PDB file of C-alpha atoms in Angstrom:
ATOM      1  CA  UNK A   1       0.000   0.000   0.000  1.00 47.00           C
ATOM      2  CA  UNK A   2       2.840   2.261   1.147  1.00 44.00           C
ATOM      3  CA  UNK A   3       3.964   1.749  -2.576  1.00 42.00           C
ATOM      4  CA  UNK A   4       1.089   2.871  -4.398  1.00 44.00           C
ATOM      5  CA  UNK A   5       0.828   5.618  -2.436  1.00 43.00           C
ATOM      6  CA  UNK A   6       4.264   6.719  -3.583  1.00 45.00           C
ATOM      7  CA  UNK A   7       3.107   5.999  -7.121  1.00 47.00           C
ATOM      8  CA  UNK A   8      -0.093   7.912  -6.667  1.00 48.00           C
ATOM      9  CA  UNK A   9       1.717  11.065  -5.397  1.00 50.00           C
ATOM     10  CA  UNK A  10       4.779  10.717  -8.492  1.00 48.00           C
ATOM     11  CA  UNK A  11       1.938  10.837 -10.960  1.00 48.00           C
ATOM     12  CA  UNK A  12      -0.369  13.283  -9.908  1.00 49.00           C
ATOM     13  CA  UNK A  13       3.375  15.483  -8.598  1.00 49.00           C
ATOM     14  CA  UNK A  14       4.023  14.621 -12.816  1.00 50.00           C
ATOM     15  CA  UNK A  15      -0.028  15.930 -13.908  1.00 49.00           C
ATOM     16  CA  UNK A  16       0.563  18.885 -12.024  1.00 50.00           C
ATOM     17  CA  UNK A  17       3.705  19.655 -14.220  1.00 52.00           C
ATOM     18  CA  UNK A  18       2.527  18.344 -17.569  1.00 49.00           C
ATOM     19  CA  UNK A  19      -0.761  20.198 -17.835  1.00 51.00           C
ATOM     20  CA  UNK A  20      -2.892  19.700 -20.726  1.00 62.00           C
ATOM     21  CA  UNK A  21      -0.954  17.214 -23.072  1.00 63.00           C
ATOM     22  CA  UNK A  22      -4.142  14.913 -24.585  1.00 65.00           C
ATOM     23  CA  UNK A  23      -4.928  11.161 -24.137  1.00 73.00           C
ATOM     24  CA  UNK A  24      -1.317  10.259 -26.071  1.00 68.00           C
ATOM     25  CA  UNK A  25       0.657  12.806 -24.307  1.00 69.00           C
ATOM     26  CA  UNK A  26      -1.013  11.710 -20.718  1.00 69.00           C
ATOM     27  CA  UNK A  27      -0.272   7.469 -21.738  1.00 72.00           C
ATOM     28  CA  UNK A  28       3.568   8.326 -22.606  1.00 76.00           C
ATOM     29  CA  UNK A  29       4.248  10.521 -20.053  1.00 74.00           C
ATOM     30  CA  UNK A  30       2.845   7.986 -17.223  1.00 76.00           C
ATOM     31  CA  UNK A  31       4.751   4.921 -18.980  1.00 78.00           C
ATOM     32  CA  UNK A  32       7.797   6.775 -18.406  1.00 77.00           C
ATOM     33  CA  UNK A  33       7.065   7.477 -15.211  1.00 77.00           C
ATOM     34  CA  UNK A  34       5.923   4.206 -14.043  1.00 77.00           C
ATOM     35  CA  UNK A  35       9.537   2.677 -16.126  1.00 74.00           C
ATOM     36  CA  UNK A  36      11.533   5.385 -14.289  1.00 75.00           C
ATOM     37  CA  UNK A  37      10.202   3.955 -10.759  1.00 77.00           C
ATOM     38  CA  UNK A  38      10.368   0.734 -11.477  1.00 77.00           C
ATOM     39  CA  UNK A  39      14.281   0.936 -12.780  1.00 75.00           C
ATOM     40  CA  UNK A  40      15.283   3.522 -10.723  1.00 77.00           C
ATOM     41  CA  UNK A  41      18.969   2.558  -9.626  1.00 78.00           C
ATOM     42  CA  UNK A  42      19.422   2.777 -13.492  1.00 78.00           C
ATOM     43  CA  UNK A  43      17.263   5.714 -14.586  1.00 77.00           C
ATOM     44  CA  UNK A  44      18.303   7.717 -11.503  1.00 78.00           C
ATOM     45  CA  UNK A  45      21.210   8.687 -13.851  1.00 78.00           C
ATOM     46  CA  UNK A  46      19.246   9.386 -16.729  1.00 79.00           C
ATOM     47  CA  UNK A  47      16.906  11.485 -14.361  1.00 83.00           C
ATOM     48  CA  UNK A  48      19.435  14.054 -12.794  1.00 86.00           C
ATOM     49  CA  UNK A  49      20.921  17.150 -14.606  1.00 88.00           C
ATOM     50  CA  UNK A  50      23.159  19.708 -13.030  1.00 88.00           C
ATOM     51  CA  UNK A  51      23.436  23.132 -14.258  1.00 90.00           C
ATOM     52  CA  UNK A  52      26.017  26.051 -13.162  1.00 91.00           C
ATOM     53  CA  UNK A  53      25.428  29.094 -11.379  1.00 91.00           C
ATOM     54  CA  UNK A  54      25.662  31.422 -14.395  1.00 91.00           C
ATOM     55  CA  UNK A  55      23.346  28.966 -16.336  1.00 92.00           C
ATOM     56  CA  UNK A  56      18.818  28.103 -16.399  1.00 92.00           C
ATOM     57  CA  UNK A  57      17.655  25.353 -18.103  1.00 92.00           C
ATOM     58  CA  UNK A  58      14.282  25.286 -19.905  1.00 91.00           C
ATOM     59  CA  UNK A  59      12.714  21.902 -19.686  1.00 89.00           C
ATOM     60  CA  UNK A  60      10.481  20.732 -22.969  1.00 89.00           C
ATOM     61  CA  UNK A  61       7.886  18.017 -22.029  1.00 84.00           C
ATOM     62  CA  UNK A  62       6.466  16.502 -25.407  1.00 82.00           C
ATOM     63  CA  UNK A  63       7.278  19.499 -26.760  1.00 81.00           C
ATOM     64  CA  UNK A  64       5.500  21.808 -24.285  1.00 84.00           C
ATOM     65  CA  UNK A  65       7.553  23.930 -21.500  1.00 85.00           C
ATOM     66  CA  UNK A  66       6.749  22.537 -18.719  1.00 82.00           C
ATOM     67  CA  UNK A  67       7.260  26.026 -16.388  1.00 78.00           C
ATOM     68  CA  UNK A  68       6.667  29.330 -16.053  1.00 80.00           C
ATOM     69  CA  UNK A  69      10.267  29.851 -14.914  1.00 86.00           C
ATOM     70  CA  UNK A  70      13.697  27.980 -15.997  1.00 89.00           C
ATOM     71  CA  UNK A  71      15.235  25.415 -13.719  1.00 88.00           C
ATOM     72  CA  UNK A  72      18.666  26.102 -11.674  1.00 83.00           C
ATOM     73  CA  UNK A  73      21.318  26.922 -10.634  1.00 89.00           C
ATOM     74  CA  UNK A  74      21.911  23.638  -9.120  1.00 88.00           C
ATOM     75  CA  UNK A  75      20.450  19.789  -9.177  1.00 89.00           C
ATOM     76  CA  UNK A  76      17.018  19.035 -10.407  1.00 87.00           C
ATOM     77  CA  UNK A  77      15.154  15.883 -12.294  1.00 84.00           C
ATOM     78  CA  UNK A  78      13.916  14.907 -15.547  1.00 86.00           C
ATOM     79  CA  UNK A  79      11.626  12.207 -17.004  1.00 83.00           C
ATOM     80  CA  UNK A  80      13.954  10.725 -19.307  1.00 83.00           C
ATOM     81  CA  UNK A  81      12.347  10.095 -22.872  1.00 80.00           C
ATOM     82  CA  UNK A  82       9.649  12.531 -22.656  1.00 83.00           C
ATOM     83  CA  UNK A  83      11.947  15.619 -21.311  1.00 84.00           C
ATOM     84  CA  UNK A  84      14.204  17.900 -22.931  1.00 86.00           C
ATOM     85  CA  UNK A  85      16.253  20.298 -21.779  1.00 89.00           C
ATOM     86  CA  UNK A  86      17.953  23.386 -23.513  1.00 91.00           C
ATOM     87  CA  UNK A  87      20.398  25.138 -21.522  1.00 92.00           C
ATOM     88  CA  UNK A  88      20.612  28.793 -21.611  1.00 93.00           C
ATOM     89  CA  UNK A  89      23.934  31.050 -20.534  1.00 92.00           C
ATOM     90  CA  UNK A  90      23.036  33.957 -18.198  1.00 93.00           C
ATOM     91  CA  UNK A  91      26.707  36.238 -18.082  1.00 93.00           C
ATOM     92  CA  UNK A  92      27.273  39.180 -20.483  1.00 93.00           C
ATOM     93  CA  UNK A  93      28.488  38.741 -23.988  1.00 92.00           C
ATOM     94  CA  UNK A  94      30.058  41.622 -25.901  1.00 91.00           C
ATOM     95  CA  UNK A  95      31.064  41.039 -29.587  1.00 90.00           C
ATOM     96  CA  UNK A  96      32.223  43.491 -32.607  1.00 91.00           C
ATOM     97  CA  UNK A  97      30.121  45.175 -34.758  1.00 90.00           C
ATOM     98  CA  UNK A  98      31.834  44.552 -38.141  1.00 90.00           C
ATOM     99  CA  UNK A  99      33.185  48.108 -40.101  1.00 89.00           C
ATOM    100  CA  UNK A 100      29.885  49.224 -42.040  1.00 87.00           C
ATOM    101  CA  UNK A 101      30.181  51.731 -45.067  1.00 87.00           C
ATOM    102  CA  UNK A 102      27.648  54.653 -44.081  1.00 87.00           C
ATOM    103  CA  UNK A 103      26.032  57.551 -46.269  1.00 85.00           C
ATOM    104  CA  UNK A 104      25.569  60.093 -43.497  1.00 85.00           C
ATOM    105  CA  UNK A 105      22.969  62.620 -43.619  1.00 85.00           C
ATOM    106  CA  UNK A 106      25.587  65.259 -45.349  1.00 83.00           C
ATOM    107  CA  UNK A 107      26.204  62.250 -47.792  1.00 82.00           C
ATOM    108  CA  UNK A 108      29.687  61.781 -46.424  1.00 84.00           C
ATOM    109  CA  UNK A 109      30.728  57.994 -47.239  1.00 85.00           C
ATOM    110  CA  UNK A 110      32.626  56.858 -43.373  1.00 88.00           C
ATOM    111  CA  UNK A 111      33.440  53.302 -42.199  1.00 89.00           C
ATOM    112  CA  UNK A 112      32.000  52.708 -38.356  1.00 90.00           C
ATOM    113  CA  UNK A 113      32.714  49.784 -36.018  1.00 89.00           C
ATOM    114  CA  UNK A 114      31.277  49.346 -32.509  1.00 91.00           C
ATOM    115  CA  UNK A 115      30.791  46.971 -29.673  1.00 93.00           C
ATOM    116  CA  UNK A 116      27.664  45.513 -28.307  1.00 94.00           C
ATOM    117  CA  UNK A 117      27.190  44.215 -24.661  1.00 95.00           C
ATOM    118  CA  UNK A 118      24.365  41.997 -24.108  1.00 94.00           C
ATOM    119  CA  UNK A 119      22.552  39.577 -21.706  1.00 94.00           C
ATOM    120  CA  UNK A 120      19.720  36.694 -21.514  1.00 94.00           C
ATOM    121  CA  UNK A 121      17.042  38.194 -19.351  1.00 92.00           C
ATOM    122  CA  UNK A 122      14.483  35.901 -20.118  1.00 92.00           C
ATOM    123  CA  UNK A 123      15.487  32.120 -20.653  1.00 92.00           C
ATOM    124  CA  UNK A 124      12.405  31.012 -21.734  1.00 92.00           C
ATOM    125  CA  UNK A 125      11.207  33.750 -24.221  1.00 92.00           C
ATOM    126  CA  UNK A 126      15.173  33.826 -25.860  1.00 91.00           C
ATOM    127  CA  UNK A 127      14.506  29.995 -26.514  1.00 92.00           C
ATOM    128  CA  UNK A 128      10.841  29.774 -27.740  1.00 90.00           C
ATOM    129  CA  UNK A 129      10.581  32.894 -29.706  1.00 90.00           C
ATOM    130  CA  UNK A 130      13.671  32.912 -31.490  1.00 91.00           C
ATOM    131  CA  UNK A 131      15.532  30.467 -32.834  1.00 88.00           C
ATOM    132  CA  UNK A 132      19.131  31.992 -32.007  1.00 90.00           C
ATOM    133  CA  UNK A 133      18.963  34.751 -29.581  1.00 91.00           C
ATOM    134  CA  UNK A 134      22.645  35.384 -30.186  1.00 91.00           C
ATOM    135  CA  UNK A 135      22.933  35.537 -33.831  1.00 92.00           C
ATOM    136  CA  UNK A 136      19.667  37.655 -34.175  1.00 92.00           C
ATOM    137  CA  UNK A 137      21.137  40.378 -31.710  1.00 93.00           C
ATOM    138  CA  UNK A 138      23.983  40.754 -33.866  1.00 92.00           C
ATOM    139  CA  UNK A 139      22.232  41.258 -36.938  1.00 92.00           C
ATOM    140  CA  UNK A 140      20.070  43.679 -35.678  1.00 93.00           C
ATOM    141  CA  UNK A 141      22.750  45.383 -34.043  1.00 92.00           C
ATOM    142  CA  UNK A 142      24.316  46.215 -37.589  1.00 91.00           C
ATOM    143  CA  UNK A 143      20.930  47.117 -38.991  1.00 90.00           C
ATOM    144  CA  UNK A 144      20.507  49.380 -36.101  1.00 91.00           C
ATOM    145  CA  UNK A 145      24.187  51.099 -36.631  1.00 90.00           C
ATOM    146  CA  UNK A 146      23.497  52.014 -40.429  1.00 89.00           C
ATOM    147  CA  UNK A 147      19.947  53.227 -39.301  1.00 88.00           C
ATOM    148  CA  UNK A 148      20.972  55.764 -36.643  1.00 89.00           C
ATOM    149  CA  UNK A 149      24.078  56.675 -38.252  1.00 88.00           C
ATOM    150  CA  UNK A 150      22.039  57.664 -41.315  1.00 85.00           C
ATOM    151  CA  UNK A 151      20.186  60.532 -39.747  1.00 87.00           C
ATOM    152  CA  UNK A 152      23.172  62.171 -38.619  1.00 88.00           C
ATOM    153  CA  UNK A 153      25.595  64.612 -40.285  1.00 87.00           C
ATOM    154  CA  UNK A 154      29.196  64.444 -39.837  1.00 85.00           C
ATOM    155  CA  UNK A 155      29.923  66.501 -37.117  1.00 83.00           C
ATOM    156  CA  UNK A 156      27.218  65.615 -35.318  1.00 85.00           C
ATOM    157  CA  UNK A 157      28.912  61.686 -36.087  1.00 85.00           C
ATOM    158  CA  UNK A 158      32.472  62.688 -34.749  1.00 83.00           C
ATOM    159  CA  UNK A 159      31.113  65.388 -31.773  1.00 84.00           C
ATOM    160  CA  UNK A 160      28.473  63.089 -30.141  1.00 86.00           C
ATOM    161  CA  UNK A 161      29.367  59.770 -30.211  1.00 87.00           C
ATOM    162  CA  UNK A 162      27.947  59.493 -26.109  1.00 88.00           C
ATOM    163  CA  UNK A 163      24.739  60.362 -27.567  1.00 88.00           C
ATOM    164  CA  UNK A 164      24.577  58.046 -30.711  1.00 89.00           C
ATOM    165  CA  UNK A 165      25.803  55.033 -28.493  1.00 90.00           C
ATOM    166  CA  UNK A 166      22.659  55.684 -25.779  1.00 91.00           C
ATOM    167  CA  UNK A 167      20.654  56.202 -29.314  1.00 90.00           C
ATOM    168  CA  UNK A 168      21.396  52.695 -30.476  1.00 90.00           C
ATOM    169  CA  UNK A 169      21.029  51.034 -27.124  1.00 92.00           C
ATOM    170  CA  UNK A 170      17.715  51.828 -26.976  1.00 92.00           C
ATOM    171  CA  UNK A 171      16.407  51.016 -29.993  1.00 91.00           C
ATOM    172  CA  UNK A 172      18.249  47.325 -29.951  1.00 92.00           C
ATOM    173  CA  UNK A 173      16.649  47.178 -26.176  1.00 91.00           C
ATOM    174  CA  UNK A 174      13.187  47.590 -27.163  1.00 92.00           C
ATOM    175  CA  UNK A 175      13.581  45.833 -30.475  1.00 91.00           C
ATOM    176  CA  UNK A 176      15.138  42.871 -28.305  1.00 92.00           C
ATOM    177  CA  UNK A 177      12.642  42.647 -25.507  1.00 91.00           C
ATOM    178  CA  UNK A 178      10.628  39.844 -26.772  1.00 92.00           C
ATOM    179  CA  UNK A 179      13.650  38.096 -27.738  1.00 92.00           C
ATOM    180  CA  UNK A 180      14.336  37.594 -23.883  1.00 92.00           C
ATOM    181  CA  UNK A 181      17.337  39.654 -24.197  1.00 94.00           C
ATOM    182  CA  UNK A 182      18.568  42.904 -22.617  1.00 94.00           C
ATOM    183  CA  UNK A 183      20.866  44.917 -24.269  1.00 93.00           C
ATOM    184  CA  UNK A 184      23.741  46.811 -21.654  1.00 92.00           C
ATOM    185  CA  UNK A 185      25.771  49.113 -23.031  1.00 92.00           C
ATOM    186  CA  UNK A 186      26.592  50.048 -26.865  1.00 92.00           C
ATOM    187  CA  UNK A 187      30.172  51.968 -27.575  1.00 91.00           C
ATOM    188  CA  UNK A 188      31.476  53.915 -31.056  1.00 89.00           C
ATOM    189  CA  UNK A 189      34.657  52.143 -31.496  1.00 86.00           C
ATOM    190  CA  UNK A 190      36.703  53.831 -34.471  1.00 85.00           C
ATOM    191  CA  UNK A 191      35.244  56.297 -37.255  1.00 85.00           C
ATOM    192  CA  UNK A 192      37.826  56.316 -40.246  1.00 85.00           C
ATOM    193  CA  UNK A 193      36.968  59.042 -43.054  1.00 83.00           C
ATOM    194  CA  UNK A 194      38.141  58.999 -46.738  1.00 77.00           C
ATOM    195  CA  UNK A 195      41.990  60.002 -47.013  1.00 77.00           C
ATOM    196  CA  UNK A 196      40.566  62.846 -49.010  1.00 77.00           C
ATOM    197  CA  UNK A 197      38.387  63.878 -46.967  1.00 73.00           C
ATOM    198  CA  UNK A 198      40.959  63.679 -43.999  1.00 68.00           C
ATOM    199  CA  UNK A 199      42.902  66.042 -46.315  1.00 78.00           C
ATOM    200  CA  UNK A 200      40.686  68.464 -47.079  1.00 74.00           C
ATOM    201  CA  UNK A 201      39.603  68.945 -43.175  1.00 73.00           C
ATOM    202  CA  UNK A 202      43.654  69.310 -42.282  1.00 75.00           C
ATOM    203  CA  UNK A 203      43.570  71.899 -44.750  1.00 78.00           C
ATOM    204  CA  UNK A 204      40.604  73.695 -43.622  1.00 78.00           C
ATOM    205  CA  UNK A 205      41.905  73.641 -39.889  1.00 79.00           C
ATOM    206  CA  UNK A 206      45.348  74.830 -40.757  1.00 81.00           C
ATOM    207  CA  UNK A 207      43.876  77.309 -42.482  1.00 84.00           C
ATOM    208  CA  UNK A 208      41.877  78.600 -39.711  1.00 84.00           C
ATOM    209  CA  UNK A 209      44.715  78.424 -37.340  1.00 86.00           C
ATOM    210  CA  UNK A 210      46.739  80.637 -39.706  1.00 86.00           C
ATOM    211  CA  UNK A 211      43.976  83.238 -39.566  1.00 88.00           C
ATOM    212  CA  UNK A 212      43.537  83.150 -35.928  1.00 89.00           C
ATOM    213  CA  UNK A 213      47.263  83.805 -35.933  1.00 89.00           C
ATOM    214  CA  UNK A 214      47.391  86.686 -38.149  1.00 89.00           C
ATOM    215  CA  UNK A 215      44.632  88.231 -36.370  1.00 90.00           C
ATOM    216  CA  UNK A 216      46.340  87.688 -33.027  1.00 91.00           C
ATOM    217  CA  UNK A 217      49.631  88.825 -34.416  1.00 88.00           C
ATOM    218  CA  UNK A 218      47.774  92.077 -36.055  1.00 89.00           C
ATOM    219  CA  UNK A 219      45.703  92.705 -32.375  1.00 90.00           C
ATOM    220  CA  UNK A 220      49.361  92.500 -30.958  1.00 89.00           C
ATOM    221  CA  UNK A 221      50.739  95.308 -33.127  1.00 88.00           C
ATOM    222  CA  UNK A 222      48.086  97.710 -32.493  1.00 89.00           C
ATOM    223  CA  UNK A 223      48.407  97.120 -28.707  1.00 89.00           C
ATOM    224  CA  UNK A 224      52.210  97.626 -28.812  1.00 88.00           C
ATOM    225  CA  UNK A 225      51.487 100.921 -30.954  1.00 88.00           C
ATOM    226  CA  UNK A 226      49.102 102.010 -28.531  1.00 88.00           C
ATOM    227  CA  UNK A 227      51.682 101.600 -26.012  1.00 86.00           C
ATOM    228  CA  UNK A 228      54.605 103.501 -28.343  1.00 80.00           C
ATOM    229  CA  UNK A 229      52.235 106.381 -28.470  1.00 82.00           C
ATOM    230  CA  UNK A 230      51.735 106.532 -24.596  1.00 82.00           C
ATOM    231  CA  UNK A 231      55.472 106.233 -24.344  1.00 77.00           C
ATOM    232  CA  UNK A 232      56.805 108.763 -26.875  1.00 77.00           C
ATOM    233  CA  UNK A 233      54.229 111.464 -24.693  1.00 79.00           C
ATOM    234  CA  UNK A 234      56.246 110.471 -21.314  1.00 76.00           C
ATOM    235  CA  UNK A 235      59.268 111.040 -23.231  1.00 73.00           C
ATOM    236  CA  UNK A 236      58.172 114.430 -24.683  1.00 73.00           C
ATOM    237  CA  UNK A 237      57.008 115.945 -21.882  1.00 75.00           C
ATOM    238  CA  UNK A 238      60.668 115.250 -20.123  1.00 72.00           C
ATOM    239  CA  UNK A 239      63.856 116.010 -22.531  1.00 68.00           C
ATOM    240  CA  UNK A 240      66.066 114.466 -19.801  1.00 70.00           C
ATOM    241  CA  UNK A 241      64.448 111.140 -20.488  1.00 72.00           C
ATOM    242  CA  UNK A 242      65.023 110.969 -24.211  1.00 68.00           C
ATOM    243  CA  UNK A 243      68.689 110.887 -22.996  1.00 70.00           C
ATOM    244  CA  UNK A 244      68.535 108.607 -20.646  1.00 75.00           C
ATOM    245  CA  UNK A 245      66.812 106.178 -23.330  1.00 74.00           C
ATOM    246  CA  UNK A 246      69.941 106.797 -25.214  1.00 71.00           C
ATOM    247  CA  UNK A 247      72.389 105.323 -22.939  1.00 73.00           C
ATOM    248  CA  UNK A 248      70.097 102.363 -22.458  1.00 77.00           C
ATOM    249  CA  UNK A 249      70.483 101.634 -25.385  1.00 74.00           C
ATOM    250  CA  UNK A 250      73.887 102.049 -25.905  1.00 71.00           C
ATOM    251  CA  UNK A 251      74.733  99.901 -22.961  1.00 74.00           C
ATOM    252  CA  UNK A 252      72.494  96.932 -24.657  1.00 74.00           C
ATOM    253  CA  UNK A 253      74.472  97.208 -27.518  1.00 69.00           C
ATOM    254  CA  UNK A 254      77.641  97.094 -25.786  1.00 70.00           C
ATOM    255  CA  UNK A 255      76.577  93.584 -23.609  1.00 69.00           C
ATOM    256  CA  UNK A 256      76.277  92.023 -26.948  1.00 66.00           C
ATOM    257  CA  UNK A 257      80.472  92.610 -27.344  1.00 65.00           C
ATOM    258  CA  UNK A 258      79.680  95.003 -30.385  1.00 61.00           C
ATOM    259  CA  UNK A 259      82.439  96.886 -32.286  1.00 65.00           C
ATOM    260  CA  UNK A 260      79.980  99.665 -33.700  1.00 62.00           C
ATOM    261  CA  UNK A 261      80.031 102.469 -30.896  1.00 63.00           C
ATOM    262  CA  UNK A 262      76.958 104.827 -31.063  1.00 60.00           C
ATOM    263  CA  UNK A 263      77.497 108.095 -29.523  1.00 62.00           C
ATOM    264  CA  UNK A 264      73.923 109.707 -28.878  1.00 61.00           C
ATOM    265  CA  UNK A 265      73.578 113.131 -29.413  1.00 63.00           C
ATOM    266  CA  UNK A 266      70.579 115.969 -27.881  1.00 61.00           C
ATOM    267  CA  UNK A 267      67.808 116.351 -29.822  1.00 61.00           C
ATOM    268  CA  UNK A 268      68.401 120.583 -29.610  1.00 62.00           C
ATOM    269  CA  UNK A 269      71.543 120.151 -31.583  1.00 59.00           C
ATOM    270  CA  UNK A 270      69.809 117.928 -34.586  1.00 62.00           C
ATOM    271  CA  UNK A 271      67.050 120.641 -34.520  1.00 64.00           C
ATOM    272  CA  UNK A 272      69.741 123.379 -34.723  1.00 60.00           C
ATOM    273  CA  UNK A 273      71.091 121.983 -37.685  1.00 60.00           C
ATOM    274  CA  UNK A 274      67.891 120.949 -39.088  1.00 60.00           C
ATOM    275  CA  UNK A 275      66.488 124.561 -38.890  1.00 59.00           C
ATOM    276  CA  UNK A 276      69.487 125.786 -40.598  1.00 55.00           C
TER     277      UNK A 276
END
């Protein structure tokens, strides 16, 4: 009696988890039951899977999931025969967006690479409504880099690459959703320009540094005229000082060892002579 009450409590512990399967599904699904009792030194084998902390395993019954949520981490059973398992990986994968040629908005023609990092949120939904979670991501995620790329100029392409990267991680998040899969973080890697163009914009910033030079030289002569002016009325209004300037600069002239001796002479006697 004690035994049939075990085998009362496996099979209606095994209706409970099948759910609806029909008159077939019900008859194979109690056959392997009653087989996996009945051998159970041998099946016990068959009948335990282990799966790792970073992994969930989605159990298949006849072809129907048999739970709301996946199994593990950790030790659980199967009905061997009727049960399948698929096992799903939980940690973060990151992978390379390949270079893509892009027409920007300006129709500049640039080559853009990037990285992708994503994660299974939902076991279940990455396995039964998709048929590889992994490779669709990655195809989208090139899709998704020629599509935002190709509303922006190039400026806008080299200036905001912050704002392009949390562009694209939104759009592959909500495209991905259903897939069971959550997208992390999306990065710019390189953007590499035609050697022409790359010539033509070193050409168009020298240029404008030489301008900003010339007008910064040109704002420096007028300042140090400004300050000639304001120094020629000091030395007007004093005579003295005119002299004094004189043997300043004779003595600079003789610290640089010289042979050409310049004797100043008072501005009175040129004028003398000059009036004459």
């Amino acid at each position: 009696s004690s035994q049939n009450i075990h085998f009362s409590s496996f099979f209606f512990f095994l209706a409970e988890r099948t759910g609806s399967l029909g008159c077939v599904g019900w008859f194979i699904v109690i056959l392997s039951g009653f087989f996996t009792v009945l051998l159970f030194p041998i099946t016990i084998w068959f009948c335990l899977k282990i799966v790792q902390e970073y992994e969930r395993a989605v159990i298949f019954r006849l072809g129907r999931i048999i739970d709301k949520k996946p199994k593990g981490p950790g030790i659980f059973f199967v009905l061997p025969c009727t049960d399948s398992l698929v096992k799903v990986d939980l940690r973060t994968v990151s992978f390379d967006i390949p270079p893509q040629e892009i027409l920007t908005k300006d129709s500049v023609t640039v080559s853009v690479d990037g990285v992708v990092y994503f994660r299974v949120s939902d076991p279940i939904a990455s396995v039964a409504n998709v048929s590889n979670a992994d490779f669709s991501t990655r195809l989208l995620a090139q899709t998704t880099l020629r599509n935002v790329l190709g509303t922006k100029n190039l400026a806008e392409l080299l200036s905001d690459r912050e704002g392009i990267a949390h562009s694209m991680q939104s759009n592959l998040d909500e495209a991905t959703d259903n897939w069971g899969i959550k997208v992390e973080r999306v990065e710019i890697k390189d953007v590499k320009l035609p050697h022409q163009l790359q010539r033509a914009m070193a050409a168009e910033a020298e240029a404008a540094r030489e301008a900003r030079a010339k007008v910064i030289a040109a704002e420096g002569e007028m300042n140090a005229s400004r300050a000639l002016k304001e120094a020629s009325l000091v030395i007007a209004e004093s005579p003295s000082a005119l002299q004094l300037r004189y043997l300043q600069t004779l003595n600079t002239i003789a610290a640089e060892k010289n042979s050409t001796i310049v004797f100043p002479l008072p501005m009175d006697v040129i004028s003398h002579f000059i009036r004459k």
